[in-house]
Every structure is written in C-alpha cells, then in structure tokens.
C-alpha cells in the first residue's frame, strides 16, 4: 500500500527468501526478519541517513535555530535523526504473516500524520525512513542482507532425516553437533537447544 497521511507502512515480501523454511516456521521467520529490518532502519536514522534504496545523501541538517536549541537542551545534540522525544521510533511496529512482514507507524492520527510529513516532506524537509510502495521503492542492500540472515536461522539443512535417529541419554558438545546434523536442526533450533541445555532437572522441578 502507498504511504498516505492516514497510513504510514511498508510491506516487504519475504516469500522469495523462505525456501527451506518449514511451513510452521514461516510466520516466525518473517516476523524476525521484520524486527531485524526495523533495527537496521533505526541504525540508519541514528546516522541521519535513509534506508531506502536509491537515496544516497544524508538527511538535511536542521535549519530552525529554535528547534536546534530545543533539541540540544532535551537530548544533547542537534542531529537530524528524527529523535526528540523518542516517540517516533517507539511508534514503529512489526506485523507478519507466512509471506511478508509490515513495518508501520502506530498511534494517534497526529503521530501518523507527522511520520507521513517526515517521509514525504509535506511541510518539512523529507527524511524518508520507510520505502513508499507507490514509488516502487524498497530497502537498501544491507537491510535486505539482515532480512535474509534472520530467515536463514530457520532453514533446514539440505538432506533427509533418518527415521531411526535417536538422541543419546548423555549429551556432550560433540554429541550435540552430531545431533544437529542428524536431525537437520536449523540455526534457530540450535539456539533453543543450547539455552535449554543450560537447565538442570532440579532447576525445573
């Protein structure tokens, strides 16, 4: 959907990156990809840059002396990073389904209108922090990279799991590695297994 004064959001289709991800994990993978993209967006904003492909120049510096003085007083800098109260970044939310994730601005009508103003430059200098589908925009390559990396953690290794594979009663580090290979554990599953292995039976009972 295009970015409007009433709806500031961008949906990224991850279906092309989901090959090898189990059906039951697709939505989780898409959601984690969205969170990774959002984190990268915030990094760009902090650097006063746009995560939108094709926009190479930095955000224009603040011009209002009154606003710069206010920002210096409140947050200790005069950067054009869309941070004054922190409300803008806090309003960014991620939603996902089996094929895509959406990053949107949630909040009051004024919050959404203000975000639209920053992206489109309605009454202020444009500082686009989300792509606009109506302009065929998308993310820069390094944002796509973290999206792919987040999804890769859910992918099953190539090969088939033997039917008679049985986990040993005593599991050593080497045994874990063998189990991961035998059961074709995804990186995400390996992380979960490592966290669970930190618990002793007496910690659970």
PDB file of C-alpha atoms in Angstrom:
ATOM      1  CA  UNK A   1       0.000   0.000   0.000  1.00  0.00           C
ATOM      2  CA  UNK A   2       1.193   3.544  -0.692  1.00  0.00           C
ATOM      3  CA  UNK A   3       2.141   5.777   2.216  1.00  0.00           C
ATOM      4  CA  UNK A   4      -0.634   8.266   2.988  1.00  0.00           C
ATOM      5  CA  UNK A   5      -1.472  10.775   5.722  1.00  0.00           C
ATOM      6  CA  UNK A   6      -3.695   8.100   7.289  1.00  0.00           C
ATOM      7  CA  UNK A   7      -1.473   5.048   6.840  1.00  0.00           C
ATOM      8  CA  UNK A   8       2.302   5.013   7.070  1.00  0.00           C
ATOM      9  CA  UNK A   9       3.516   1.478   6.468  1.00  0.00           C
ATOM     10  CA  UNK A  10       5.652  -0.661   4.196  1.00  0.00           C
ATOM     11  CA  UNK A  11       5.148  -4.365   3.436  1.00  0.00           C
ATOM     12  CA  UNK A  12       8.134  -6.440   2.352  1.00  0.00           C
ATOM     13  CA  UNK A  13       7.535  -9.729   0.541  1.00  0.00           C
ATOM     14  CA  UNK A  14       9.850 -12.380   2.013  1.00  0.00           C
ATOM     15  CA  UNK A  15       8.393 -15.355   0.136  1.00  0.00           C
ATOM     16  CA  UNK A  16      11.392 -15.442  -2.216  1.00  0.00           C
ATOM     17  CA  UNK A  17      13.709 -15.889   0.790  1.00  0.00           C
ATOM     18  CA  UNK A  18      11.696 -18.627   2.542  1.00  0.00           C
ATOM     19  CA  UNK A  19      12.796 -21.658   0.546  1.00  0.00           C
ATOM     20  CA  UNK A  20      13.941 -24.286   3.038  1.00  0.00           C
ATOM     21  CA  UNK A  21      11.970 -22.831   5.957  1.00  0.00           C
ATOM     22  CA  UNK A  22       9.435 -25.317   7.421  1.00  0.00           C
ATOM     23  CA  UNK A  23       5.831 -24.289   6.831  1.00  0.00           C
ATOM     24  CA  UNK A  24       5.138 -23.971  10.548  1.00  0.00           C
ATOM     25  CA  UNK A  25       8.071 -21.555  10.970  1.00  0.00           C
ATOM     26  CA  UNK A  26       7.384 -19.213   8.061  1.00  0.00           C
ATOM     27  CA  UNK A  27       5.446 -16.611  10.043  1.00  0.00           C
ATOM     28  CA  UNK A  28       8.032 -16.575  12.849  1.00  0.00           C
ATOM     29  CA  UNK A  29      10.818 -16.248  10.281  1.00  0.00           C
ATOM     30  CA  UNK A  30       9.014 -13.362   8.573  1.00  0.00           C
ATOM     31  CA  UNK A  31       8.432 -11.627  11.913  1.00  0.00           C
ATOM     32  CA  UNK A  32      12.088 -11.945  12.961  1.00  0.00           C
ATOM     33  CA  UNK A  33      13.088 -10.608   9.541  1.00  0.00           C
ATOM     34  CA  UNK A  34      10.850  -7.598  10.141  1.00  0.00           C
ATOM     35  CA  UNK A  35      12.403  -6.994  13.554  1.00  0.00           C
ATOM     36  CA  UNK A  36      15.880  -7.210  12.012  1.00  0.00           C
ATOM     37  CA  UNK A  37      14.865  -4.727   9.309  1.00  0.00           C
ATOM     38  CA  UNK A  38      13.420  -2.348  11.908  1.00  0.00           C
ATOM     39  CA  UNK A  39      16.637  -2.457  13.928  1.00  0.00           C
ATOM     40  CA  UNK A  40      18.576  -1.587  10.771  1.00  0.00           C
ATOM     41  CA  UNK A  41      16.138   1.258   9.998  1.00  0.00           C
ATOM     42  CA  UNK A  42      16.779   2.745  13.442  1.00  0.00           C
ATOM     43  CA  UNK A  43      20.541   2.463  12.815  1.00  0.00           C
ATOM     44  CA  UNK A  44      20.102   4.448   9.605  1.00  0.00           C
ATOM     45  CA  UNK A  45      18.035   7.079  11.377  1.00  0.00           C
ATOM     46  CA  UNK A  46      20.701   7.455  14.052  1.00  0.00           C
ATOM     47  CA  UNK A  47      23.243   8.056  11.254  1.00  0.00           C
ATOM     48  CA  UNK A  48      20.890  10.655   9.725  1.00  0.00           C
ATOM     49  CA  UNK A  49      20.528   8.513   6.608  1.00  0.00           C
ATOM     50  CA  UNK A  50      17.688   6.801   4.749  1.00  0.00           C
ATOM     51  CA  UNK A  51      17.364   3.002   4.491  1.00  0.00           C
ATOM     52  CA  UNK A  52      15.558   3.468   1.169  1.00  0.00           C
ATOM     53  CA  UNK A  53      17.371   2.187  -1.920  1.00  0.00           C
ATOM     54  CA  UNK A  54      18.464   4.955  -4.260  1.00  0.00           C
ATOM     55  CA  UNK A  55      18.584   7.690  -1.605  1.00  0.00           C
ATOM     56  CA  UNK A  56      22.286   8.238  -1.025  1.00  0.00           C
ATOM     57  CA  UNK A  57      22.536  11.649   0.593  1.00  0.00           C
ATOM     58  CA  UNK A  58      22.309  12.178   4.314  1.00  0.00           C
ATOM     59  CA  UNK A  59      19.241  13.766   5.858  1.00  0.00           C
ATOM     60  CA  UNK A  60      19.312  17.549   5.526  1.00  0.00           C
ATOM     61  CA  UNK A  61      20.621  19.263   8.647  1.00  0.00           C
ATOM     62  CA  UNK A  62      18.178  21.012  10.961  1.00  0.00           C
ATOM     63  CA  UNK A  63      17.663  24.641   9.979  1.00  0.00           C
ATOM     64  CA  UNK A  64      15.477  26.129  12.691  1.00  0.00           C
ATOM     65  CA  UNK A  65      17.704  27.687  15.339  1.00  0.00           C
ATOM     66  CA  UNK A  66      14.852  27.484  17.824  1.00  0.00           C
ATOM     67  CA  UNK A  67      14.350  23.758  17.200  1.00  0.00           C
ATOM     68  CA  UNK A  68      18.093  23.057  17.331  1.00  0.00           C
ATOM     69  CA  UNK A  69      18.292  24.811  20.692  1.00  0.00           C
ATOM     70  CA  UNK A  70      15.330  22.802  21.967  1.00  0.00           C
ATOM     71  CA  UNK A  71      16.855  19.532  20.809  1.00  0.00           C
ATOM     72  CA  UNK A  72      20.242  20.361  22.284  1.00  0.00           C
ATOM     73  CA  UNK A  73      18.560  21.037  25.604  1.00  0.00           C
ATOM     74  CA  UNK A  74      16.447  17.869  25.588  1.00  0.00           C
ATOM     75  CA  UNK A  75      18.737  15.221  24.108  1.00  0.00           C
ATOM     76  CA  UNK A  76      22.156  16.846  23.965  1.00  0.00           C
ATOM     77  CA  UNK A  77      22.578  17.031  20.187  1.00  0.00           C
ATOM     78  CA  UNK A  78      21.322  18.810  17.070  1.00  0.00           C
ATOM     79  CA  UNK A  79      21.227  15.779  14.769  1.00  0.00           C
ATOM     80  CA  UNK A  80      18.519  15.381  12.130  1.00  0.00           C
ATOM     81  CA  UNK A  81      17.836  11.819  13.266  1.00  0.00           C
ATOM     82  CA  UNK A  82      14.081  12.101  13.927  1.00  0.00           C
ATOM     83  CA  UNK A  83      14.672  11.750  17.663  1.00  0.00           C
ATOM     84  CA  UNK A  84      13.415  14.363  20.071  1.00  0.00           C
ATOM     85  CA  UNK A  85      11.111  12.556  22.475  1.00  0.00           C
ATOM     86  CA  UNK A  86      11.726   9.049  21.084  1.00  0.00           C
ATOM     87  CA  UNK A  87       8.029   8.725  20.321  1.00  0.00           C
ATOM     88  CA  UNK A  88       8.550   8.323  16.568  1.00  0.00           C
ATOM     89  CA  UNK A  89      10.745   5.246  16.905  1.00  0.00           C
ATOM     90  CA  UNK A  90       8.557   3.773  19.648  1.00  0.00           C
ATOM     91  CA  UNK A  91       5.573   4.033  17.316  1.00  0.00           C
ATOM     92  CA  UNK A  92       7.171   1.730  14.724  1.00  0.00           C
ATOM     93  CA  UNK A  93       5.607  -1.724  14.865  1.00  0.00           C
ATOM     94  CA  UNK A  94       6.181  -5.042  13.071  1.00  0.00           C
ATOM     95  CA  UNK A  95       3.488  -7.470  11.924  1.00  0.00           C
ATOM     96  CA  UNK A  96       3.940 -10.573   9.785  1.00  0.00           C
ATOM     97  CA  UNK A  97       2.278 -13.472   8.019  1.00  0.00           C
ATOM     98  CA  UNK A  98       3.579 -16.512   6.145  1.00  0.00           C
ATOM     99  CA  UNK A  99       4.787 -14.467   3.163  1.00  0.00           C
ATOM    100  CA  UNK A 100       5.665 -10.951   4.335  1.00  0.00           C
ATOM    101  CA  UNK A 101       6.214  -8.508   7.151  1.00  0.00           C
ATOM    102  CA  UNK A 102       4.870  -4.992   7.547  1.00  0.00           C
ATOM    103  CA  UNK A 103       6.513  -2.132   9.401  1.00  0.00           C
ATOM    104  CA  UNK A 104       4.002   0.565  10.290  1.00  0.00           C
ATOM    105  CA  UNK A 105       3.592   3.673  12.391  1.00  0.00           C
ATOM    106  CA  UNK A 106       1.037   3.042  15.131  1.00  0.00           C
ATOM    107  CA  UNK A 107      -0.510   5.720  17.315  1.00  0.00           C
ATOM    108  CA  UNK A 108      -2.762   8.737  17.089  1.00  0.00           C
ATOM    109  CA  UNK A 109      -3.755  10.441  13.845  1.00  0.00           C
ATOM    110  CA  UNK A 110      -1.255  13.189  14.596  1.00  0.00           C
ATOM    111  CA  UNK A 111       1.541  10.621  15.107  1.00  0.00           C
ATOM    112  CA  UNK A 112       0.819   9.046  11.720  1.00  0.00           C
ATOM    113  CA  UNK A 113       0.482  12.445  10.019  1.00  0.00           C
ATOM    114  CA  UNK A 114       3.812  13.565  11.491  1.00  0.00           C
ATOM    115  CA  UNK A 115       5.535  10.407  10.205  1.00  0.00           C
ATOM    116  CA  UNK A 116       3.994  10.989   6.763  1.00  0.00           C
ATOM    117  CA  UNK A 117       5.326  14.529   6.827  1.00  0.00           C
ATOM    118  CA  UNK A 118       8.865  13.320   7.538  1.00  0.00           C
ATOM    119  CA  UNK A 119       8.752  10.692   4.785  1.00  0.00           C
ATOM    120  CA  UNK A 120       7.076  12.724   2.048  1.00  0.00           C
ATOM    121  CA  UNK A 121       8.227  16.211   3.030  1.00  0.00           C
ATOM    122  CA  UNK A 122       4.730  17.641   3.104  1.00  0.00           C
ATOM    123  CA  UNK A 123       5.543  20.731   5.178  1.00  0.00           C
ATOM    124  CA  UNK A 124       9.093  19.906   6.319  1.00  0.00           C
ATOM    125  CA  UNK A 125      12.228  18.606   4.598  1.00  0.00           C
ATOM    126  CA  UNK A 126      11.726  14.969   3.569  1.00  0.00           C
ATOM    127  CA  UNK A 127      13.679  12.426   5.614  1.00  0.00           C
ATOM    128  CA  UNK A 128      12.286   9.070   4.364  1.00  0.00           C
ATOM    129  CA  UNK A 129      12.791   6.288   6.878  1.00  0.00           C
ATOM    130  CA  UNK A 130      10.438   3.824   5.129  1.00  0.00           C
ATOM    131  CA  UNK A 131      10.139   2.957   1.427  1.00  0.00           C
ATOM    132  CA  UNK A 132       6.961   4.005  -0.395  1.00  0.00           C
ATOM    133  CA  UNK A 133       5.410   1.204  -2.462  1.00  0.00           C
ATOM    134  CA  UNK A 134       3.625   3.793  -4.601  1.00  0.00           C
ATOM    135  CA  UNK A 135       7.056   4.944  -5.800  1.00  0.00           C
ATOM    136  CA  UNK A 136       8.331   1.362  -6.295  1.00  0.00           C
ATOM    137  CA  UNK A 137      10.825   1.906  -3.515  1.00  0.00           C
ATOM    138  CA  UNK A 138      12.420  -0.807  -1.398  1.00  0.00           C
ATOM    139  CA  UNK A 139      15.185  -1.281   1.172  1.00  0.00           C
ATOM    140  CA  UNK A 140      18.899  -0.856   0.593  1.00  0.00           C
ATOM    141  CA  UNK A 141      21.028  -3.970   0.130  1.00  0.00           C
ATOM    142  CA  UNK A 142      22.342  -4.110   3.707  1.00  0.00           C
ATOM    143  CA  UNK A 143      18.777  -4.054   5.068  1.00  0.00           C
ATOM    144  CA  UNK A 144      17.866  -6.931   2.747  1.00  0.00           C
ATOM    145  CA  UNK A 145      21.006  -8.700   3.982  1.00  0.00           C
ATOM    146  CA  UNK A 146      19.871  -8.704   7.624  1.00  0.00           C
ATOM    147  CA  UNK A 147      16.410  -9.832   6.483  1.00  0.00           C
ATOM    148  CA  UNK A 148      17.951 -12.846   4.736  1.00  0.00           C
ATOM    149  CA  UNK A 149      20.177 -13.599   7.732  1.00  0.00           C
ATOM    150  CA  UNK A 150      17.210 -13.587  10.110  1.00  0.00           C
ATOM    151  CA  UNK A 151      15.313 -16.005   7.867  1.00  0.00           C
ATOM    152  CA  UNK A 152      18.345 -18.257   7.340  1.00  0.00           C
ATOM    153  CA  UNK A 153      18.252 -19.213  11.027  1.00  0.00           C
ATOM    154  CA  UNK A 154      15.004 -21.065  10.337  1.00  0.00           C
ATOM    155  CA  UNK A 155      16.147 -23.022   7.294  1.00  0.00           C
ATOM    156  CA  UNK A 156      16.584 -26.770   7.425  1.00  0.00           C
ATOM    157  CA  UNK A 157      19.917 -28.149   6.201  1.00  0.00           C
ATOM    158  CA  UNK A 158      19.811 -29.986   2.886  1.00  0.00           C
ATOM    159  CA  UNK A 159      19.232 -33.736   3.214  1.00  0.00           C
ATOM    160  CA  UNK A 160      16.780 -36.122   4.793  1.00  0.00           C
ATOM    161  CA  UNK A 161      16.478 -37.020   8.461  1.00  0.00           C
ATOM    162  CA  UNK A 162      16.849 -40.768   9.102  1.00  0.00           C
ATOM    163  CA  UNK A 163      13.768 -42.356  10.658  1.00  0.00           C
ATOM    164  CA  UNK A 164      15.727 -44.301  13.274  1.00  0.00           C
ATOM    165  CA  UNK A 165      17.690 -41.349  14.656  1.00  0.00           C
ATOM    166  CA  UNK A 166      17.724 -41.489  18.472  1.00  0.00           C
ATOM    167  CA  UNK A 167      19.203 -38.936  20.825  1.00  0.00           C
ATOM    168  CA  UNK A 168      21.729 -40.300  23.377  1.00  0.00           C
ATOM    169  CA  UNK A 169      20.912 -40.129  27.068  1.00  0.00           C
ATOM    170  CA  UNK A 170      24.134 -38.280  27.857  1.00  0.00           C
ATOM    171  CA  UNK A 171      24.786 -35.368  25.546  1.00  0.00           C
ATOM    172  CA  UNK A 172      28.292 -33.943  25.134  1.00  0.00           C
ATOM    173  CA  UNK A 173      29.297 -30.968  22.997  1.00  0.00           C
ATOM    174  CA  UNK A 174      30.356 -33.305  20.209  1.00  0.00           C
ATOM    175  CA  UNK A 175      27.130 -35.236  20.566  1.00  0.00           C
ATOM    176  CA  UNK A 176      25.172 -32.002  20.180  1.00  0.00           C
ATOM    177  CA  UNK A 177      26.961 -31.303  16.915  1.00  0.00           C
ATOM    178  CA  UNK A 178      26.124 -34.784  15.689  1.00  0.00           C
ATOM    179  CA  UNK A 179      22.505 -34.383  16.744  1.00  0.00           C
ATOM    180  CA  UNK A 180      22.211 -31.069  14.938  1.00  0.00           C
ATOM    181  CA  UNK A 181      23.493 -32.715  11.774  1.00  0.00           C
ATOM    182  CA  UNK A 182      21.397 -35.862  12.176  1.00  0.00           C
ATOM    183  CA  UNK A 183      18.143 -34.048  12.864  1.00  0.00           C
ATOM    184  CA  UNK A 184      18.944 -31.211  10.433  1.00  0.00           C
ATOM    185  CA  UNK A 185      18.408 -28.580  13.119  1.00  0.00           C
ATOM    186  CA  UNK A 186      18.010 -25.023  11.934  1.00  0.00           C
ATOM    187  CA  UNK A 187      20.197 -22.332  13.499  1.00  0.00           C
ATOM    188  CA  UNK A 188      17.148 -21.152  15.430  1.00  0.00           C
ATOM    189  CA  UNK A 189      16.552 -24.681  16.793  1.00  0.00           C
ATOM    190  CA  UNK A 190      20.214 -24.972  17.754  1.00  0.00           C
ATOM    191  CA  UNK A 191      19.978 -21.739  19.748  1.00  0.00           C
ATOM    192  CA  UNK A 192      16.888 -23.023  21.568  1.00  0.00           C
ATOM    193  CA  UNK A 193      18.597 -26.350  22.310  1.00  0.00           C
ATOM    194  CA  UNK A 194      21.663 -24.596  23.709  1.00  0.00           C
ATOM    195  CA  UNK A 195      19.519 -22.455  26.007  1.00  0.00           C
ATOM    196  CA  UNK A 196      17.570 -25.475  27.240  1.00  0.00           C
ATOM    197  CA  UNK A 197      20.785 -27.386  27.901  1.00  0.00           C
ATOM    198  CA  UNK A 198      21.757 -24.779  30.498  1.00  0.00           C
ATOM    199  CA  UNK A 199      18.990 -26.055  32.788  1.00  0.00           C
ATOM    200  CA  UNK A 200      19.417 -29.000  35.144  1.00  0.00           C
ATOM    201  CA  UNK A 201      16.483 -31.216  36.051  1.00  0.00           C
ATOM    202  CA  UNK A 202      16.487 -29.822  39.623  1.00  0.00           C
ATOM    203  CA  UNK A 203      16.094 -26.302  38.193  1.00  0.00           C
ATOM    204  CA  UNK A 204      12.868 -27.330  36.501  1.00  0.00           C
ATOM    205  CA  UNK A 205      11.276 -29.441  39.246  1.00  0.00           C
TER     206      UNK A 205
END
